[in-house]
Coordinates of C-alpha atoms in Angstrom, one line a residue:
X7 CA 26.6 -4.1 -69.4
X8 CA 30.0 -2.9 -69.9
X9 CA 33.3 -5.7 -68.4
X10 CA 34.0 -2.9 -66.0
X11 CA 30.3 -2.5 -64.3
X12 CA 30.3 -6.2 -64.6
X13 CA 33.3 -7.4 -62.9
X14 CA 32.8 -4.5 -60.1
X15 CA 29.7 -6.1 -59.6
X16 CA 31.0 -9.8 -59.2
X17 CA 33.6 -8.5 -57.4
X18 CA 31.3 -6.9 -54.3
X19 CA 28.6 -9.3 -55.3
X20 CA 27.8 -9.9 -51.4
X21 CA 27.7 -6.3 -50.6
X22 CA 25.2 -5.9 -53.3
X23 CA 23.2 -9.0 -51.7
X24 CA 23.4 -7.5 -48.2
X25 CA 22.4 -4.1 -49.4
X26 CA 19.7 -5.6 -51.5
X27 CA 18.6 -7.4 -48.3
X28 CA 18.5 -4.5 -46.1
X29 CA 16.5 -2.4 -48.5
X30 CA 13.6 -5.4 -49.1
X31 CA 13.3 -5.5 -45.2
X32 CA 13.0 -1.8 -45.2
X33 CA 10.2 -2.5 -47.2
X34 CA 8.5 -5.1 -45.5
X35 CA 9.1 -3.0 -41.9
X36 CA 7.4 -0.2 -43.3
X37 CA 4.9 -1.7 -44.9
X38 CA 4.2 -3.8 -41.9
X39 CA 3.9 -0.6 -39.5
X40 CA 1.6 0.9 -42.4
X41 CA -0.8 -2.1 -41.8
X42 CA -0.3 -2.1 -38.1
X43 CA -1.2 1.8 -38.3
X44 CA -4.3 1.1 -40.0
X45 CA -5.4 -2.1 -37.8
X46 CA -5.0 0.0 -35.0
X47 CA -7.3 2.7 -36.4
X48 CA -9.9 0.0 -36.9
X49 CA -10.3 -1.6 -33.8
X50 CA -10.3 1.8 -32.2
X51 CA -13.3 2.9 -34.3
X52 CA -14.6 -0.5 -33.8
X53 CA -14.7 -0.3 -30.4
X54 CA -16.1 3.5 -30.2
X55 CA -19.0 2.4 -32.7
X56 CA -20.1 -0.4 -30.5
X57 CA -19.3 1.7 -27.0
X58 CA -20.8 4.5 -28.2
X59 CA -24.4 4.2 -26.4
X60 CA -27.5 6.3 -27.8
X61 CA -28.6 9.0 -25.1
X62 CA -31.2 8.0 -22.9
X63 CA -34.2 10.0 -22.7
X64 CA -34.6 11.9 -18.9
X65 CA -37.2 11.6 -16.1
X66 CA -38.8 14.7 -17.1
X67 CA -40.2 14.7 -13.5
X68 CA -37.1 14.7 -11.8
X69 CA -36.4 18.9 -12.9
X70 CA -38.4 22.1 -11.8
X71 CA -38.6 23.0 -15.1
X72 CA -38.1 27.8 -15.9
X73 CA -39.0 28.8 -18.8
X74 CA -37.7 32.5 -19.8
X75 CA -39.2 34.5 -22.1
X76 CA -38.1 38.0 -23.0
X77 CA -40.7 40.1 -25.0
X78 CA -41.1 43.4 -25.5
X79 CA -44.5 44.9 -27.1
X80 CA -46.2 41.7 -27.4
X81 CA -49.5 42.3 -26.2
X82 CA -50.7 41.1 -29.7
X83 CA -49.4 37.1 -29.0
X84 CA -48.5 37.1 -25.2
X85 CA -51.5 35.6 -23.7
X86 CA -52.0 33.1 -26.4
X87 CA -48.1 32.2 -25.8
X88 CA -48.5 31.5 -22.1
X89 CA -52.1 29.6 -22.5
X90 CA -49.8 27.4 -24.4
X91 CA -46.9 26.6 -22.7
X92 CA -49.2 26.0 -19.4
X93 CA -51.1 24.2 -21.4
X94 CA -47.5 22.0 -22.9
X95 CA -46.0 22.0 -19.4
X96 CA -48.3 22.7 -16.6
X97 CA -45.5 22.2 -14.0
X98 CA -43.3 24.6 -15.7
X99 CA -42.7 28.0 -13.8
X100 CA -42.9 30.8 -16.6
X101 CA -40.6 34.0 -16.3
X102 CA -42.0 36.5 -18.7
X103 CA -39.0 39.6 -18.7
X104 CA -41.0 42.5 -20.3
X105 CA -38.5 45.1 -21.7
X106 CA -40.0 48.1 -20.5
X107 CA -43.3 47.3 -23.2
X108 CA -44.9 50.5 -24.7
X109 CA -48.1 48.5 -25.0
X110 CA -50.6 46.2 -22.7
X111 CA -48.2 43.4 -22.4
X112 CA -47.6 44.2 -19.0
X113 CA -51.2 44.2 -17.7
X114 CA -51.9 40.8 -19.8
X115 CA -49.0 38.8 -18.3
X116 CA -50.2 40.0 -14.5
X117 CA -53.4 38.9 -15.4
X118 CA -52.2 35.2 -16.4
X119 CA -50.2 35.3 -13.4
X120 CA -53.6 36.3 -11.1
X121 CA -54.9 32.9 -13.0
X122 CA -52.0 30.7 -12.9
X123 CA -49.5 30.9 -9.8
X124 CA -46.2 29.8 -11.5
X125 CA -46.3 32.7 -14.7
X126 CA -43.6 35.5 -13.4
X127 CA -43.0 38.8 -14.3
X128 CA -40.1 40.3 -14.3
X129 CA -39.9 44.3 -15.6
X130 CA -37.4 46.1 -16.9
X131 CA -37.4 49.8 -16.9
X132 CA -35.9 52.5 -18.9
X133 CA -32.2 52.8 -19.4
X134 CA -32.0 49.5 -17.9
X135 CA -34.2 48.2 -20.5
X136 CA -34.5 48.4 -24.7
X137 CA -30.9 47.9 -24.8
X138 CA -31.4 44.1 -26.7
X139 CA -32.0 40.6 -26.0
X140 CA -28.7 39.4 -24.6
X141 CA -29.5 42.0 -22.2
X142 CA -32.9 40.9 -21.3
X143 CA -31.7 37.4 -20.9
X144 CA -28.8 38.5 -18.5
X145 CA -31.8 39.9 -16.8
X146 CA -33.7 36.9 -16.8
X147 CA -30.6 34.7 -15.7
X148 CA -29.1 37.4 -13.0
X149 CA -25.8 37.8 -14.5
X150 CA -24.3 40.7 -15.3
X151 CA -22.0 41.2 -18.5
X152 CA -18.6 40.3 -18.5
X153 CA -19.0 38.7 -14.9
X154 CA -19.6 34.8 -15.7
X155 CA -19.0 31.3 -18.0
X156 CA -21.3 30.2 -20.1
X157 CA -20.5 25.9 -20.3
X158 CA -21.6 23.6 -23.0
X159 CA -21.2 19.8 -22.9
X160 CA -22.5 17.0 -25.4
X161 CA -20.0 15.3 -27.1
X162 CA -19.3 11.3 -26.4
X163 CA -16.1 12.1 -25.1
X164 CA -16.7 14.4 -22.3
X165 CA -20.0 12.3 -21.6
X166 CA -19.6 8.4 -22.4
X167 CA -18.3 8.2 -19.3
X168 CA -18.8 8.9 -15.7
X169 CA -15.0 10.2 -15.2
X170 CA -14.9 12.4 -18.2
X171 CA -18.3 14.2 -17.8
X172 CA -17.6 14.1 -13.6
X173 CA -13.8 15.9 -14.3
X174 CA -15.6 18.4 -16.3
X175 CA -18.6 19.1 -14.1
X176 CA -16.3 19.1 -10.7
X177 CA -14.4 22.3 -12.0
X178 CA -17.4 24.3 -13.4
X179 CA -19.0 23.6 -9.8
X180 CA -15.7 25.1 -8.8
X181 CA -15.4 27.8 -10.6
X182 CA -18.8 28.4 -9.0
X183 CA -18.5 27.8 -5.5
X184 CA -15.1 30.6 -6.0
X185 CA -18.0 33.1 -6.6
X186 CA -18.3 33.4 -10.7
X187 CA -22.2 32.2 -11.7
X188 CA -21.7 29.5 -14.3
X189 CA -24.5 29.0 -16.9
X190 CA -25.3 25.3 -18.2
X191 CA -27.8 25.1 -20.8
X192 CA -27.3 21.3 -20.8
X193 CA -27.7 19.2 -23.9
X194 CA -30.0 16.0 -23.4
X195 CA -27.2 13.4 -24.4
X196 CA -25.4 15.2 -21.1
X197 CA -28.6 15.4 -19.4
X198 CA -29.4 11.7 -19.5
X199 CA -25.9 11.4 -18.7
X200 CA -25.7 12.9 -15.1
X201 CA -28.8 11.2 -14.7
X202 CA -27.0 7.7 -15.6
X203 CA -24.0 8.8 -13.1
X204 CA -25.7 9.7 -10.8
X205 CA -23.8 13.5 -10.8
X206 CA -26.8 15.7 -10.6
X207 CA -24.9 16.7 -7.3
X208 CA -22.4 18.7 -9.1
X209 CA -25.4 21.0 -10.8
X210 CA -26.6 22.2 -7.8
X211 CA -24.2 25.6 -7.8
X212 CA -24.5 25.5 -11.7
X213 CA -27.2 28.0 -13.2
X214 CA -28.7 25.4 -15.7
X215 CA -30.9 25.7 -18.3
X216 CA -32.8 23.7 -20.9
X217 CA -31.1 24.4 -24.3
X218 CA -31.4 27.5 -25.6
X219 CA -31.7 28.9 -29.7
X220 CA -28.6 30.0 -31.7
X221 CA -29.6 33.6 -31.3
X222 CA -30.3 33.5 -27.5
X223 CA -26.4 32.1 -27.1
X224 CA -25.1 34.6 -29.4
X225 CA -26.6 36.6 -27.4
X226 CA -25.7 35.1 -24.2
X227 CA -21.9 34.5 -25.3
X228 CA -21.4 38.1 -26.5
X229 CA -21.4 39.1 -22.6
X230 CA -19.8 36.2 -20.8
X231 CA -16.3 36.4 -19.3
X232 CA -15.6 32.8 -20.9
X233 CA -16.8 30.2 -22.9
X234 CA -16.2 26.4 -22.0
X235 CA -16.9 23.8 -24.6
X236 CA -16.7 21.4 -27.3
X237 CA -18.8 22.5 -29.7
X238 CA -17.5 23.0 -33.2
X239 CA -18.9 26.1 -34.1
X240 CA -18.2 27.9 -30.8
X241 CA -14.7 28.1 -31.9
X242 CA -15.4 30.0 -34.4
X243 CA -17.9 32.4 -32.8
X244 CA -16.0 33.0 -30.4
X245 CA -13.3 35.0 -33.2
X246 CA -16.3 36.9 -33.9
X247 CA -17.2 37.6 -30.3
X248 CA -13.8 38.3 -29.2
X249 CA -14.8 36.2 -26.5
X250 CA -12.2 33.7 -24.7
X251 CA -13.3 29.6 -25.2
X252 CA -11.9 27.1 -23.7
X253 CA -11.8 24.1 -26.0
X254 CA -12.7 20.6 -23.6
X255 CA -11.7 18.5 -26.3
X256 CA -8.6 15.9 -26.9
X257 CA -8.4 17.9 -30.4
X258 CA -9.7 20.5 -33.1
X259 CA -9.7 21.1 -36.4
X260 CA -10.3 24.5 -36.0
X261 CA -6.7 25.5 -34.9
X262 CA -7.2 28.9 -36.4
X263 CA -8.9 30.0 -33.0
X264 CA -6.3 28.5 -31.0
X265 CA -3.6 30.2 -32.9
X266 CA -5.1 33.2 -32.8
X267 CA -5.5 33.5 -28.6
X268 CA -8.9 33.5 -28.7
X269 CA -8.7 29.6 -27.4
X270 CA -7.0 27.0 -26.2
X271 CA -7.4 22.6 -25.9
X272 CA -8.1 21.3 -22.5
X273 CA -8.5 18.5 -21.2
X274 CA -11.4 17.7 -18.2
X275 CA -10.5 18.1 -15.0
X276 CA -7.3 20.3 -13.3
X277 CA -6.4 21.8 -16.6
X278 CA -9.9 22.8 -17.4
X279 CA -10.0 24.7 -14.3
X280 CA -6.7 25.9 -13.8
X281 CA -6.8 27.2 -17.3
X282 CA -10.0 28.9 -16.7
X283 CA -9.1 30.3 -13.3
X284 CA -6.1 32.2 -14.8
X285 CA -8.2 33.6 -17.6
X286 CA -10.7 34.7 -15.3
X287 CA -8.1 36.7 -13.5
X288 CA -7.5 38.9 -16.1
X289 CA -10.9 39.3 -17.9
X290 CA -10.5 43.2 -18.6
X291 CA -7.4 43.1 -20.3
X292 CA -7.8 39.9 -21.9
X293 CA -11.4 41.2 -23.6
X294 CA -9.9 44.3 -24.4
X295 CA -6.9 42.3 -26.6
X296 CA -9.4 39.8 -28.0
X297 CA -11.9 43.0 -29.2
X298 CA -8.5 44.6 -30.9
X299 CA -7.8 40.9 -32.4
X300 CA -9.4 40.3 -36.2
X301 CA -11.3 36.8 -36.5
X302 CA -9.1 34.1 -38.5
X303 CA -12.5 33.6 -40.3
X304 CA -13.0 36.8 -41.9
X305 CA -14.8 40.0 -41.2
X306 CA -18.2 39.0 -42.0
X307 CA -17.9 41.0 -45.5
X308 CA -17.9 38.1 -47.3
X309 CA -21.7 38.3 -49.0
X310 CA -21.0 41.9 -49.8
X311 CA -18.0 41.3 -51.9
X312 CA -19.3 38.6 -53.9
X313 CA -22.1 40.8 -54.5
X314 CA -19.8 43.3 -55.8
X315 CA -17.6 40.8 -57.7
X316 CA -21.1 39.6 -59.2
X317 CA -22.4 42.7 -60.4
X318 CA -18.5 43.8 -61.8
X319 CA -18.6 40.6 -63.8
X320 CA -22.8 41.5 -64.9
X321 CA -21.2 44.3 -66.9
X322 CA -22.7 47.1 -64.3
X323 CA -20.0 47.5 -62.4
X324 CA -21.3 50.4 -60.6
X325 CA -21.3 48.8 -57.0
X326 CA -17.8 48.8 -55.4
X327 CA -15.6 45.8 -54.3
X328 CA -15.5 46.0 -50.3
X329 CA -11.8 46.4 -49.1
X330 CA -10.6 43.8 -47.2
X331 CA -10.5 44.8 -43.4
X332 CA -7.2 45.4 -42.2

């Protein structure tokens, strides 16, 4: 070390102690708030682990249970499908929606309902009918397309407890009673849940279902006004849809849809409804943006260009590479 540095050093030797000091405490603070960070992480998953309550099955009893089931054409499969289902759940009405059948299926499904008092038919007639499923189940539900929400509801945060899933149930039964048909096919973790709460009172305006298949809330979702939930993948069919969602969660990690204007976070209670009152105010023009909006998730041309890609690389080469959609 040269005399200089040396003597410099000597010189402000207690300034180089103090600012030694200051930069070891530094040190120790952070790492201290690092540890704290992560001690608070754990007892917060500690405590949702052990809070977090398996779903309790429901008193099947305690429903009128509908069954729906759109067909069109069936005659082959129809009676054997209702001889089944009353057989499976005697106490179960059964809604048979016949799509304007070119076939018997109409005359076989009057004739289980001359045998069995709670099998329904409800027909559908040319150009009202053969005009898809979604349709059919619109039908079935008596909505009418771009006139009403379509809720769903399972995760533990919106239904652990009795002031999370009550907030969120109180402005859907809102949203109802102000004349717009909400439809609930509710989860059983949710189900088990009002049941707990006692807050079946707050279904009584709601349209609600068992739930239904992916394809029936495709086909259900394509035609609603707005979507409220936390599901994952909703947010991202929505994109697709060009549907509006609103997102009952304290967080995503699908922010590409929120970005985008197709949703937005709420949480239960006034938000959720005051949120979804003011997008239900302007449902023409906000579909009409939303269809003119391209999904953050692509354009659903993804199999064809790696198909393309595939064969270029094959040596063929003939099939083209899709263009990316503008």
């Amino acid at each position: 070390m040269p005399d200089a540095l040396y003597d410099r050093i000597v010189l402000h030797q207690d300034a180089v102690v103090w600012f030694a000091g200051l930069i070891s405490l530094a040190l120790v603070g952070y790492m201290a708030f690092v540890f704290g960070r992560f001690l608070v992480y754990w007892a917060g998953s500690r405590h949702a682990f052990r809070h977090n309550r398996p779903a309790e099955p429901g008193d099947p009893s305690a429903f009128q249970w509908h069954l729906v089931i759109p067909c069109r054409d069936e005659e082959a499969v129809v009676t054997q499908t209702l001889d089944g289902l009353r057989a499976a759940a005697p106490e179960a009405h059964l809604w048979v929606i016949d799509d304007d059948s070119e076939d018997a299926t109409r005359e076989l499904v009057l004739a289980a309902a001359a045998r069995g008092p709670r099998v329904h038919l409800v027909q559908r007639r040319r150009p009202h009918a053969r005009i898809g499923k979604g349709a059919a189940l619109l039908a079935a539900h008596g909505l009418r397309p771009d006139g009403y929400v379509l809720a769903t509801v399972h995760r533990p945060e919106n239904t652990d407890t009795a002031e999370a899933l009550g907030a969120v149930l109180a402005e859907l039964d809102r949203i109802a009673r102000a004349g717009t048909p909400v439809l609930f096919p509710m989860h059983p973790r949710t189900r088990a849940a009002v049941e707990r709460f006692g807050l079946a009172g707050l279904l009584e305006r709601l349209a609600v279902t068992e739930p239904v298949g992916y394809g029936d809330f495709l086909g259900l979702a394509n035609h609603a006004a707005l979507l409220v939930s936390d599901s994952g993948g909703v947010q991202e069919e929505c994109t697709v849809l060009g549907r509006p969602l609103l997102v009952v969660r304290r967080s995503t990690e699908r922010r590409e849809a929120v970005e985008a204007g197709f949703a937005a976070l709420v949480q239960p209670g006034e938000e959720l409804g005051g949120l979804a009152r003011a997008w239900l105010s302007d449902t023409p023009e906000r579909l009409a943006r939303l269809a003119a909006t391209p999904s953050p998730y692509g354009d659903g041309l993804a199999s064809a260009r790696i198909a393309a890609l595939t064969a270029a690389l094959a040596g063929r080469g003939a099939e083209p590479v899709v263009p990316l959609a503008a």
